[in-house]
PDB file of C-alpha atoms in Angstrom:
ATOM      1  CA  MET A   1      74.740  21.794 -12.753  1.00 90.00           C
ATOM      2  CA  LEU A   2      73.852  20.228  -9.418  1.00 96.00           C
ATOM      3  CA  LYS A   3      70.158  20.060  -8.570  1.00 97.00           C
ATOM      4  CA  ILE A   4      70.730  21.874  -5.270  1.00 98.00           C
ATOM      5  CA  PHE A   5      72.001  24.935  -7.123  1.00 98.00           C
ATOM      6  CA  GLU A   6      68.833  24.948  -9.237  1.00 98.00           C
ATOM      7  CA  ASP A   7      66.644  24.509  -6.151  1.00 98.00           C
ATOM      8  CA  LEU A   8      68.349  27.413  -4.345  1.00 98.00           C
ATOM      9  CA  GLY A   9      68.309  29.694  -7.385  1.00 98.00           C
ATOM     10  CA  TYR A  10      72.032  29.680  -8.170  1.00 99.00           C
ATOM     11  CA  LYS A  11      73.142  30.205 -11.776  1.00 98.00           C
ATOM     12  CA  LYS A  12      76.351  29.129 -13.477  1.00 98.00           C
ATOM     13  CA  GLN A  13      78.588  32.068 -14.416  1.00 99.00           C
ATOM     14  CA  ILE A  14      82.172  32.754 -15.511  1.00 99.00           C
ATOM     15  CA  CYS A  15      84.371  35.327 -13.753  1.00 99.00           C
ATOM     16  CA  LYS A  16      85.535  37.976 -16.241  1.00 98.00           C
ATOM     17  CA  THR A  17      88.772  38.461 -14.273  1.00 96.00           C
ATOM     18  CA  CYS A  18      90.069  34.962 -13.483  1.00 96.00           C
ATOM     19  CA  GLY A  19      87.914  32.900 -15.832  1.00 98.00           C
ATOM     20  CA  ASN A  20      86.759  30.521 -13.103  1.00 98.00           C
ATOM     21  CA  GLU A  21      83.325  28.919 -13.138  1.00 99.00           C
ATOM     22  CA  PHE A  22      81.140  29.951 -10.209  1.00 99.00           C
ATOM     23  CA  TYR A  23      77.535  29.892  -9.033  1.00 99.00           C
ATOM     24  CA  SER A  24      75.549  32.828  -7.665  1.00 99.00           C
ATOM     25  CA  GLN A  25      71.901  33.712  -7.100  1.00 99.00           C
ATOM     26  CA  VAL A  26      72.381  37.038  -8.893  1.00 99.00           C
ATOM     27  CA  ASP A  27      74.121  38.046 -12.098  1.00 98.00           C
ATOM     28  CA  ARG A  28      77.627  39.306 -11.404  1.00 98.00           C
ATOM     29  CA  GLU A  29      80.842  39.822 -13.367  1.00 98.00           C
ATOM     30  CA  THR A  30      83.361  38.564 -10.812  1.00 98.00           C
ATOM     31  CA  CYS A  31      83.588  35.442  -8.660  1.00 98.00           C
ATOM     32  CA  GLY A  32      83.556  37.118  -5.242  1.00 97.00           C
ATOM     33  CA  ASP A  33      87.046  36.098  -4.155  1.00 95.00           C
ATOM     34  CA  ALA A  34      90.246  38.130  -3.917  1.00 89.00           C
ATOM     35  CA  PRO A  35      91.959  39.399  -5.996  1.00 87.00           C
ATOM     36  CA  CYS A  36      88.959  39.609  -8.343  1.00 93.00           C
ATOM     37  CA  ASP A  37      87.006  41.511  -5.666  1.00 92.00           C
ATOM     38  CA  GLU A  38      88.117  43.886  -2.941  1.00 88.00           C
ATOM     39  CA  TYR A  39      87.050  43.200   0.626  1.00 90.00           C
ATOM     40  CA  GLY A  40      83.507  44.517   0.851  1.00 93.00           C
ATOM     41  CA  PHE A  41      82.888  44.146   4.573  1.00 94.00           C
ATOM     42  CA  ILE A  42      85.442  46.480   6.179  1.00 91.00           C
ATOM     43  CA  GLY A  43      83.346  48.814   8.312  1.00 91.00           C
ATOM     44  CA  ASN A  44      80.253  47.090   6.912  1.00 95.00           C
ATOM     45  CA  PRO A  45      79.785  43.666   8.555  1.00 98.00           C
ATOM     46  CA  ALA A  46      78.203  40.910   6.472  1.00 98.00           C
ATOM     47  CA  THR A  47      76.246  39.199   9.272  1.00 98.00           C
ATOM     48  CA  ASP A  48      73.312  40.293  11.406  1.00 97.00           C
ATOM     49  CA  LYS A  49      75.469  40.596  14.547  1.00 98.00           C
ATOM     50  CA  PRO A  50      79.162  40.423  15.497  1.00 98.00           C
ATOM     51  CA  TYR A  51      80.708  37.144  16.644  1.00 98.00           C
ATOM     52  CA  ASP A  52      84.023  36.627  18.352  1.00 96.00           C
ATOM     53  CA  LEU A  53      85.978  33.460  17.579  1.00 96.00           C
ATOM     54  CA  TYR A  54      84.531  31.486  20.486  1.00 96.00           C
ATOM     55  CA  GLU A  55      80.959  32.529  19.685  1.00 98.00           C
ATOM     56  CA  ILE A  56      81.230  31.520  16.039  1.00 98.00           C
ATOM     57  CA  GLN A  57      82.686  28.148  17.045  1.00 98.00           C
ATOM     58  CA  GLU A  58      79.716  27.519  19.320  1.00 99.00           C
ATOM     59  CA  THR A  59      77.265  28.732  16.665  1.00 99.00           C
ATOM     60  CA  PHE A  60      78.806  26.459  14.033  1.00 99.00           C
ATOM     61  CA  ARG A  61      78.740  23.483  16.398  1.00 99.00           C
ATOM     62  CA  SER A  62      75.130  24.037  17.472  1.00 99.00           C
ATOM     63  CA  PHE A  63      73.910  24.410  13.896  1.00 99.00           C
ATOM     64  CA  LEU A  64      75.433  21.102  12.819  1.00 99.00           C
ATOM     65  CA  GLU A  65      74.363  19.232  15.940  1.00 99.00           C
ATOM     66  CA  LYS A  66      70.788  20.225  15.107  1.00 99.00           C
ATOM     67  CA  GLU A  67      71.418  18.845  11.615  1.00 99.00           C
ATOM     68  CA  GLY A  68      72.351  15.426  12.997  1.00 98.00           C
ATOM     69  CA  HIS A  69      76.135  15.715  13.306  1.00 99.00           C
ATOM     70  CA  GLU A  70      78.009  14.548  16.402  1.00 99.00           C
ATOM     71  CA  HIS A  71      80.595  16.929  17.838  1.00 99.00           C
ATOM     72  CA  ILE A  72      84.030  15.432  18.482  1.00 99.00           C
ATOM     73  CA  SER A  73      86.973  16.914  20.350  1.00 98.00           C
ATOM     74  CA  ARG A  74      89.772  18.447  18.353  1.00 98.00           C
ATOM     75  CA  TYR A  75      92.884  16.423  17.545  1.00 97.00           C
ATOM     76  CA  PRO A  76      96.486  17.437  18.381  1.00 97.00           C
ATOM     77  CA  THR A  77      98.178  19.555  15.715  1.00 97.00           C
ATOM     78  CA  LEU A  78     101.177  17.199  15.556  1.00 96.00           C
ATOM     79  CA  ALA A  79     100.062  14.818  12.801  1.00 95.00           C
ATOM     80  CA  LYS A  80     103.344  12.922  13.064  1.00 93.00           C
ATOM     81  CA  ARG A  81     101.795  11.104  16.024  1.00 94.00           C
ATOM     82  CA  TRP A  82      99.632   8.963  13.729  1.00 94.00           C
ATOM     83  CA  ARG A  83     101.037   9.352  10.199  1.00 93.00           C
ATOM     84  CA  ASP A  84     104.462   9.462   8.568  1.00 90.00           C
ATOM     85  CA  ASP A  85     103.903  11.658   5.512  1.00 90.00           C
ATOM     86  CA  VAL A  86     103.285  15.038   7.205  1.00 92.00           C
ATOM     87  CA  PHE A  87     104.389  16.673  10.444  1.00 94.00           C
ATOM     88  CA  LEU A  88     101.522  19.078  11.155  1.00 96.00           C
ATOM     89  CA  VAL A  89      97.742  19.062  10.816  1.00 96.00           C
ATOM     90  CA  GLY A  90      97.065  21.399   7.901  1.00 94.00           C
ATOM     91  CA  ALA A  91      93.325  20.707   7.698  1.00 95.00           C
ATOM     92  CA  SER A  92      90.717  18.802   9.670  1.00 96.00           C
ATOM     93  CA  ILE A  93      90.808  15.904   7.203  1.00 96.00           C
ATOM     94  CA  PHE A  94      94.464  15.283   8.136  1.00 96.00           C
ATOM     95  CA  CYS A  95      93.128  13.867  11.412  1.00 96.00           C
ATOM     96  CA  PHE A  96      91.357  11.078   9.542  1.00 96.00           C
ATOM     97  CA  GLN A  97      93.967  10.279   6.903  1.00 94.00           C
ATOM     98  CA  PRO A  98      94.999   7.674   6.018  1.00 92.00           C
ATOM     99  CA  TRP A  99      93.421   5.188   8.410  1.00 93.00           C
ATOM    100  CA  ILE A 100      89.808   6.350   8.453  1.00 96.00           C
ATOM    101  CA  THR A 101      89.610   7.617   4.870  1.00 94.00           C
ATOM    102  CA  SER A 102      90.941   4.269   3.638  1.00 92.00           C
ATOM    103  CA  GLY A 103      88.387   2.306   5.660  1.00 93.00           C
ATOM    104  CA  LEU A 104      90.886   0.559   7.942  1.00 94.00           C
ATOM    105  CA  VAL A 105      89.528   2.320  11.041  1.00 96.00           C
ATOM    106  CA  GLU A 106      85.990   3.448  11.837  1.00 96.00           C
ATOM    107  CA  PRO A 107      85.447   7.210  12.310  1.00 98.00           C
ATOM    108  CA  PRO A 108      84.767   8.498  15.847  1.00 98.00           C
ATOM    109  CA  ALA A 109      81.334   9.608  14.603  1.00 98.00           C
ATOM    110  CA  ASN A 110      79.585   9.731  11.238  1.00 99.00           C
ATOM    111  CA  PRO A 111      78.597  12.347  10.274  1.00 99.00           C
ATOM    112  CA  LEU A 112      80.758  14.417  12.599  1.00 99.00           C
ATOM    113  CA  GLU A 113      81.549  18.040  13.397  1.00 99.00           C
ATOM    114  CA  VAL A 114      84.856  19.380  14.708  1.00 99.00           C
ATOM    115  CA  GLU A 115      86.598  22.713  15.202  1.00 99.00           C
ATOM    116  CA  GLN A 116      90.170  21.713  14.416  1.00 98.00           C
ATOM    117  CA  PRO A 117      93.235  23.922  15.008  1.00 98.00           C
ATOM    118  CA  SER A 118      95.324  23.752  11.845  1.00 97.00           C
ATOM    119  CA  ILE A 119      98.814  24.965  10.971  1.00 96.00           C
ATOM    120  CA  ARG A 120      99.908  26.061   7.495  1.00 94.00           C
ATOM    121  CA  LEU A 121     103.329  27.511   6.831  1.00 92.00           C
ATOM    122  CA  ASN A 122     103.104  27.835   3.046  1.00 87.00           C
ATOM    123  CA  ASP A 123     101.460  31.274   3.349  1.00 81.00           C
ATOM    124  CA  VAL A 124     103.875  32.815   5.864  1.00 87.00           C
ATOM    125  CA  ASP A 125     104.827  35.619   3.457  1.00 81.00           C
ATOM    126  CA  ASN A 126     101.173  36.671   3.265  1.00 80.00           C
ATOM    127  CA  VAL A 127     100.623  36.859   7.034  1.00 84.00           C
ATOM    128  CA  GLY A 128     100.143  40.503   7.959  1.00 78.00           C
ATOM    129  CA  ARG A 129      99.923  41.475   4.309  1.00 74.00           C
ATOM    130  CA  THR A 130      96.452  40.384   3.182  1.00 78.00           C
ATOM    131  CA  GLY A 131      94.685  40.662   6.530  1.00 82.00           C
ATOM    132  CA  ARG A 132      93.236  37.163   6.163  1.00 86.00           C
ATOM    133  CA  HIS A 133      96.220  34.794   6.249  1.00 87.00           C
ATOM    134  CA  MET A 134      97.333  33.089   9.455  1.00 93.00           C
ATOM    135  CA  THR A 135      99.830  30.342  10.218  1.00 94.00           C
ATOM    136  CA  CYS A 136      97.450  28.790  12.759  1.00 95.00           C
ATOM    137  CA  PHE A 137      93.687  28.898  12.379  1.00 96.00           C
ATOM    138  CA  THR A 138      90.542  27.045  13.410  1.00 98.00           C
ATOM    139  CA  MET A 139      88.917  24.955  10.708  1.00 98.00           C
ATOM    140  CA  GLY A 140      85.291  24.124  11.336  1.00 99.00           C
ATOM    141  CA  SER A 141      84.228  20.979   9.528  1.00 99.00           C
ATOM    142  CA  HIS A 142      81.309  18.676   8.933  1.00 99.00           C
ATOM    143  CA  THR A 143      82.791  15.420   7.710  1.00 99.00           C
ATOM    144  CA  VAL A 144      81.129  12.327   6.285  1.00 99.00           C
ATOM    145  CA  ILE A 145      82.719   8.952   5.545  1.00 98.00           C
ATOM    146  CA  ASN A 146      80.526   7.425   2.829  1.00 98.00           C
ATOM    147  CA  LYS A 147      80.942   3.690   2.339  1.00 97.00           C
ATOM    148  CA  PRO A 148      79.093   1.639  -0.294  1.00 95.00           C
ATOM    149  CA  GLU A 149      76.993   0.001   2.420  1.00 95.00           C
ATOM    150  CA  ASN A 150      76.381   3.254   4.326  1.00 96.00           C
ATOM    151  CA  PHE A 151      76.141   6.279   2.055  1.00 98.00           C
ATOM    152  CA  ILE A 152      75.022   9.241   4.180  1.00 98.00           C
ATOM    153  CA  TYR A 153      75.132  12.360   1.991  1.00 99.00           C
ATOM    154  CA  TRP A 154      77.142  13.929  -0.795  1.00 98.00           C
ATOM    155  CA  GLU A 155      77.223  17.138  -2.835  1.00 98.00           C
ATOM    156  CA  ASP A 156      73.645  18.401  -2.622  1.00 99.00           C
ATOM    157  CA  GLU A 157      73.305  18.076   1.152  1.00 99.00           C
ATOM    158  CA  THR A 158      76.784  19.508   1.743  1.00 99.00           C
ATOM    159  CA  ILE A 159      75.962  22.610  -0.268  1.00 99.00           C
ATOM    160  CA  ARG A 160      72.559  22.930   1.398  1.00 99.00           C
ATOM    161  CA  LEU A 161      74.121  22.837   4.858  1.00 99.00           C
ATOM    162  CA  CYS A 162      76.667  25.470   3.868  1.00 99.00           C
ATOM    163  CA  HIS A 163      74.002  27.723   2.372  1.00 99.00           C
ATOM    164  CA  GLU A 164      71.746  27.350   5.418  1.00 99.00           C
ATOM    165  CA  PHE A 165      74.547  27.953   7.919  1.00 99.00           C
ATOM    166  CA  PHE A 166      75.591  31.240   6.357  1.00 99.00           C
ATOM    167  CA  LYS A 167      71.946  32.236   6.022  1.00 99.00           C
ATOM    168  CA  SER A 168      71.412  31.439   9.719  1.00 99.00           C
ATOM    169  CA  ILE A 169      74.051  33.972  10.808  1.00 99.00           C
ATOM    170  CA  GLY A 170      72.511  36.690   8.680  1.00 98.00           C
ATOM    171  CA  ILE A 171      74.614  36.664   5.520  1.00 99.00           C
ATOM    172  CA  ASN A 172      72.622  37.692   2.452  1.00 98.00           C
ATOM    173  CA  THR A 173      72.794  34.572   0.289  1.00 98.00           C
ATOM    174  CA  GLU A 174      72.808  36.741  -2.845  1.00 99.00           C
ATOM    175  CA  GLU A 175      76.326  37.769  -1.792  1.00 99.00           C
ATOM    176  CA  ILE A 176      77.561  34.166  -1.597  1.00 99.00           C
ATOM    177  CA  THR A 177      79.383  32.521  -4.492  1.00 99.00           C
ATOM    178  CA  PHE A 178      80.418  28.905  -4.986  1.00 99.00           C
ATOM    179  CA  ILE A 179      83.577  28.702  -7.120  1.00 99.00           C
ATOM    180  CA  LYS A 180      84.257  25.370  -8.804  1.00 99.00           C
ATOM    181  CA  SER A 181      87.780  24.124  -8.135  1.00 98.00           C
ATOM    182  CA  TRP A 182      89.910  21.099  -7.188  1.00 98.00           C
ATOM    183  CA  TRP A 183      91.494  20.255  -3.820  1.00 96.00           C
ATOM    184  CA  LYS A 184      94.473  18.043  -3.093  1.00 93.00           C
ATOM    185  CA  GLY A 185      96.112  17.357   0.259  1.00 89.00           C
ATOM    186  CA  GLY A 186      97.325  14.695   2.645  1.00 87.00           C
ATOM    187  CA  GLY A 187      97.281  11.976  -0.003  1.00 90.00           C
ATOM    188  CA  ASN A 188      93.752  12.470  -1.341  1.00 94.00           C
ATOM    189  CA  GLU A 189      91.973  14.784  -3.747  1.00 97.00           C
ATOM    190  CA  GLY A 190      88.691  15.615  -5.394  1.00 98.00           C
ATOM    191  CA  PRO A 191      86.492  18.359  -6.841  1.00 98.00           C
ATOM    192  CA  CYS A 192      85.484  21.169  -4.535  1.00 99.00           C
ATOM    193  CA  TYR A 193      83.627  24.450  -4.222  1.00 99.00           C
ATOM    194  CA  GLU A 194      85.242  27.491  -2.632  1.00 99.00           C
ATOM    195  CA  VAL A 195      82.575  29.529  -0.863  1.00 99.00           C
ATOM    196  CA  CYS A 196      83.146  33.279  -0.913  1.00 99.00           C
ATOM    197  CA  CYS A 197      81.457  36.454   0.261  1.00 98.00           C
ATOM    198  CA  ARG A 198      82.478  40.070  -0.314  1.00 96.00           C
ATOM    199  CA  GLY A 199      85.991  39.282  -1.469  1.00 94.00           C
ATOM    200  CA  VAL A 200      87.035  36.591   1.004  1.00 94.00           C
ATOM    201  CA  GLU A 201      86.862  32.796   0.934  1.00 97.00           C
ATOM    202  CA  LEU A 202      84.952  31.510   3.955  1.00 98.00           C
ATOM    203  CA  ALA A 203      84.771  27.768   3.294  1.00 99.00           C
ATOM    204  CA  THR A 204      85.845  24.971   0.983  1.00 99.00           C
ATOM    205  CA  LEU A 205      83.597  21.987   0.311  1.00 99.00           C
ATOM    206  CA  VAL A 206      85.643  19.020  -0.897  1.00 99.00           C
ATOM    207  CA  PHE A 207      84.221  15.808  -2.341  1.00 99.00           C
ATOM    208  CA  MET A 208      87.177  13.527  -1.803  1.00 98.00           C
ATOM    209  CA  GLN A 209      87.088  10.497  -4.066  1.00 96.00           C
ATOM    210  CA  TYR A 210      90.660   9.872  -5.216  1.00 96.00           C
ATOM    211  CA  LYS A 211      93.971   8.750  -3.776  1.00 94.00           C
ATOM    212  CA  THR A 212      96.968  10.758  -4.964  1.00 94.00           C
ATOM    213  CA  LEU A 213      99.667   8.408  -6.244  1.00 94.00           C
ATOM    214  CA  GLU A 214     103.405   8.971  -5.903  1.00 89.00           C
ATOM    215  CA  ASN A 215     103.772   9.695  -9.625  1.00 92.00           C
ATOM    216  CA  GLY A 216     101.120  12.410  -9.426  1.00 89.00           C
ATOM    217  CA  ASP A 217      98.313  10.355 -10.952  1.00 95.00           C
ATOM    218  CA  LYS A 218      95.099   9.709  -9.076  1.00 95.00           C
ATOM    219  CA  GLU A 219      93.198   6.511  -8.315  1.00 95.00           C
ATOM    220  CA  GLU A 220      89.508   6.369  -7.452  1.00 96.00           C
ATOM    221  CA  ILE A 221      88.741   5.029  -3.984  1.00 94.00           C
ATOM    222  CA  PRO A 222      85.561   3.212  -2.871  1.00 95.00           C
ATOM    223  CA  ILE A 223      85.055   5.448   0.166  1.00 97.00           C
ATOM    224  CA  LYS A 224      83.705   8.889  -0.728  1.00 98.00           C
ATOM    225  CA  VAL A 225      84.499  11.539   1.866  1.00 98.00           C
ATOM    226  CA  VAL A 226      82.750  14.847   2.433  1.00 99.00           C
ATOM    227  CA  ASP A 227      85.578  17.061   3.660  1.00 98.00           C
ATOM    228  CA  THR A 228      84.550  20.617   4.471  1.00 99.00           C
ATOM    229  CA  GLY A 229      86.633  23.406   5.914  1.00 98.00           C
ATOM    230  CA  TYR A 230      85.147  26.634   7.262  1.00 99.00           C
ATOM    231  CA  GLY A 231      87.562  29.398   8.238  1.00 97.00           C
ATOM    232  CA  LEU A 232      86.056  30.352  11.580  1.00 98.00           C
ATOM    233  CA  GLU A 233      88.449  33.275  12.109  1.00 97.00           C
ATOM    234  CA  ARG A 234      87.407  34.705   8.758  1.00 96.00           C
ATOM    235  CA  ILE A 235      83.726  34.298   9.569  1.00 98.00           C
ATOM    236  CA  ALA A 236      84.269  36.139  12.861  1.00 98.00           C
ATOM    237  CA  TRP A 237      86.128  38.799  10.867  1.00 96.00           C
ATOM    238  CA  ILE A 238      83.371  39.493   8.327  1.00 97.00           C
ATOM    239  CA  SER A 239      80.858  39.588  11.189  1.00 98.00           C
ATOM    240  CA  GLN A 240      82.795  42.421  12.850  1.00 97.00           C
ATOM    241  CA  GLY A 241      84.037  44.288   9.783  1.00 95.00           C
ATOM    242  CA  THR A 242      87.391  45.104  11.371  1.00 92.00           C
ATOM    243  CA  PRO A 243      90.362  46.079   9.171  1.00 88.00           C
ATOM    244  CA  THR A 244      92.012  42.651   9.586  1.00 88.00           C
ATOM    245  CA  ALA A 245      91.172  39.196  10.894  1.00 92.00           C
ATOM    246  CA  TYR A 246      93.779  39.788  13.596  1.00 91.00           C
ATOM    247  CA  ASP A 247      91.744  42.707  14.977  1.00 91.00           C
ATOM    248  CA  ALA A 248      88.664  40.490  15.095  1.00 94.00           C
ATOM    249  CA  CYS A 249      90.270  37.450  16.722  1.00 94.00           C
ATOM    250  CA  PHE A 250      93.130  38.877  18.761  1.00 92.00           C
ATOM    251  CA  ALA A 251      91.807  42.318  19.702  1.00 90.00           C
ATOM    252  CA  PRO A 252      93.185  42.332  23.290  1.00 91.00           C
ATOM    253  CA  VAL A 253      96.642  41.384  22.011  1.00 92.00           C
ATOM    254  CA  VAL A 254      96.566  43.977  19.217  1.00 86.00           C
ATOM    255  CA  ASP A 255      95.453  46.685  21.651  1.00 88.00           C
ATOM    256  CA  LYS A 256      98.192  45.754  24.122  1.00 92.00           C
ATOM    257  CA  LEU A 257     100.838  45.857  21.388  1.00 89.00           C
ATOM    258  CA  LYS A 258      99.677  49.322  20.351  1.00 85.00           C
ATOM    259  CA  GLU A 259      99.962  50.423  23.971  1.00 90.00           C
ATOM    260  CA  ILE A 260     103.436  48.943  24.474  1.00 94.00           C
ATOM    261  CA  THR A 261     104.832  50.300  21.213  1.00 90.00           C
ATOM    262  CA  ASN A 262     103.028  53.636  21.490  1.00 88.00           C
ATOM    263  CA  VAL A 263     101.804  53.300  17.916  1.00 81.00           C
ATOM    264  CA  GLU A 264      99.084  55.678  16.743  1.00 79.00           C
ATOM    265  CA  VAL A 265      96.906  54.285  13.965  1.00 77.00           C
ATOM    266  CA  ASN A 266      95.427  56.407  11.179  1.00 77.00           C
ATOM    267  CA  GLU A 267      92.050  54.690  10.930  1.00 74.00           C
ATOM    268  CA  GLU A 268      91.196  56.118   7.489  1.00 78.00           C
ATOM    269  CA  ILE A 269      94.416  54.881   5.916  1.00 77.00           C
ATOM    270  CA  LEU A 270      94.189  51.531   7.683  1.00 76.00           C
ATOM    271  CA  ALA A 271      90.588  51.014   6.547  1.00 76.00           C
ATOM    272  CA  ARG A 272      91.360  51.770   2.893  1.00 77.00           C
ATOM    273  CA  ASN A 273      94.472  49.637   3.075  1.00 76.00           C
ATOM    274  CA  ALA A 274      92.364  46.806   4.490  1.00 77.00           C
ATOM    275  CA  GLU A 275      89.819  47.019   1.666  1.00 75.00           C
ATOM    276  CA  ILE A 276      92.459  46.467  -0.992  1.00 72.00           C
ATOM    277  CA  ALA A 277      94.701  44.185   1.081  1.00 68.00           C
ATOM    278  CA  GLY A 278      93.107  41.077  -0.378  1.00 66.00           C
ATOM    279  CA  MET A 279      94.852  41.846  -3.651  1.00 65.00           C
ATOM    280  CA  MET A 280      98.275  41.771  -1.990  1.00 62.00           C
ATOM    281  CA  ASP A 281      98.674  37.991  -2.178  1.00 60.00           C
ATOM    282  CA  ILE A 282     102.265  37.462  -3.267  1.00 53.00           C
ATOM    283  CA  GLU A 283     101.158  34.744  -5.682  1.00 59.00           C
ATOM    284  CA  ASP A 284      98.792  37.038  -7.571  1.00 56.00           C
ATOM    285  CA  ILE A 285     100.689  40.295  -8.073  1.00 54.00           C
ATOM    286  CA  GLY A 286     103.853  41.280  -9.843  1.00 55.00           C
ATOM    287  CA  ASP A 287     104.740  44.494  -8.033  1.00 64.00           C
ATOM    288  CA  ILE A 288     103.254  45.200  -4.614  1.00 69.00           C
ATOM    289  CA  ARG A 289     104.587  48.756  -4.753  1.00 75.00           C
ATOM    290  CA  GLU A 290     102.223  49.502  -7.646  1.00 75.00           C
ATOM    291  CA  LEU A 291      99.287  48.236  -5.606  1.00 72.00           C
ATOM    292  CA  ARG A 292     100.326  50.348  -2.629  1.00 77.00           C
ATOM    293  CA  GLN A 293     100.552  53.351  -4.921  1.00 82.00           C
ATOM    294  CA  GLN A 294      96.921  52.724  -5.894  1.00 78.00           C
ATOM    295  CA  VAL A 295      95.916  52.850  -2.228  1.00 77.00           C
ATOM    296  CA  ALA A 296      97.851  56.082  -1.711  1.00 83.00           C
ATOM    297  CA  ASP A 297      96.274  57.646  -4.807  1.00 84.00           C
ATOM    298  CA  SER A 298      92.768  56.718  -3.648  1.00 77.00           C
ATOM    299  CA  LEU A 299      93.481  58.554  -0.371  1.00 79.00           C
ATOM    300  CA  ASN A 300      95.097  61.552  -2.108  1.00 85.00           C
ATOM    301  CA  ILE A 301      98.342  61.099  -0.185  1.00 87.00           C
ATOM    302  CA  SER A 302     101.901  60.335  -1.219  1.00 88.00           C
ATOM    303  CA  LEU A 303     103.269  56.811  -1.237  1.00 85.00           C
ATOM    304  CA  GLU A 304     105.732  57.837   1.467  1.00 86.00           C
ATOM    305  CA  GLU A 305     102.926  59.038   3.757  1.00 84.00           C
ATOM    306  CA  TYR A 306     100.997  55.849   3.111  1.00 79.00           C
ATOM    307  CA  LEU A 307     103.982  53.638   3.947  1.00 80.00           C
ATOM    308  CA  GLU A 308     104.688  55.631   7.094  1.00 79.00           C
ATOM    309  CA  ASN A 309     101.191  54.833   8.355  1.00 75.00           C
ATOM    310  CA  ALA A 310     100.729  51.331   6.947  1.00 72.00           C
ATOM    311  CA  GLU A 311     104.056  49.720   7.802  1.00 69.00           C
ATOM    312  CA  PRO A 312     105.561  49.084  11.254  1.00 59.00           C
TER     313      PRO A 312
END
């Protein structure tokens, strides 16, 4: 176990549902991520005050600037402009692959902070279903390019910064879990921790130290990269406790659409649907109708009445 986890009072545990290893300051049976946990912040925000998307971007930036990181401007989302293996920026690290992560080009700052618009189309079927998935989102990141002659920080400091940032916006750190995992993307990979709170993943902390080879094997690289990704829309969402991340980030648009379409929303049904929506990931369930029946049963209404209110 990392020393930083010991220093902060986190204990190693195993999720009884998914079997994943995770770290928490309190004893708990589940890892804190969906579908092992329902959303626990709908109508009950997790932070000490609400943030809209622009406010949380500024808060994230200011926190890291105080911690010695230099803010850089976001990159275009068309990655094809500087690399041939992908078309779109799917994460902030895509902006620095392969030239900076390989050491051929110096980073624009080190350590740096950026709020990078990112596009992911692999989760299109979950958009509108789980309440948390988007095709375009803002990834906040503190990134470090560690070279043998200039090693800045690694796992312990990365986890400390994450812990302190969430603490600074009023999240009870006893509700935070760090799930041990592995990340691969854009030609590199490495171990990571997925950071969750009340049923939703808020950040991923990647310790990139391998190049992914064409045959699927990996090769260790001399440059060790701290690659973090904070879902700023999701953080704004848990700070407001709205039924979906779309309500939190695009409220004027959602309200206008309701007005144009003359749709009346049953807030009770929508709220209960939102709480269990995290379990509706198409990769994790066999029959979504069964899950919807559970929501209807918990509200003491028929499935037909539920669908009439929950679907367009």
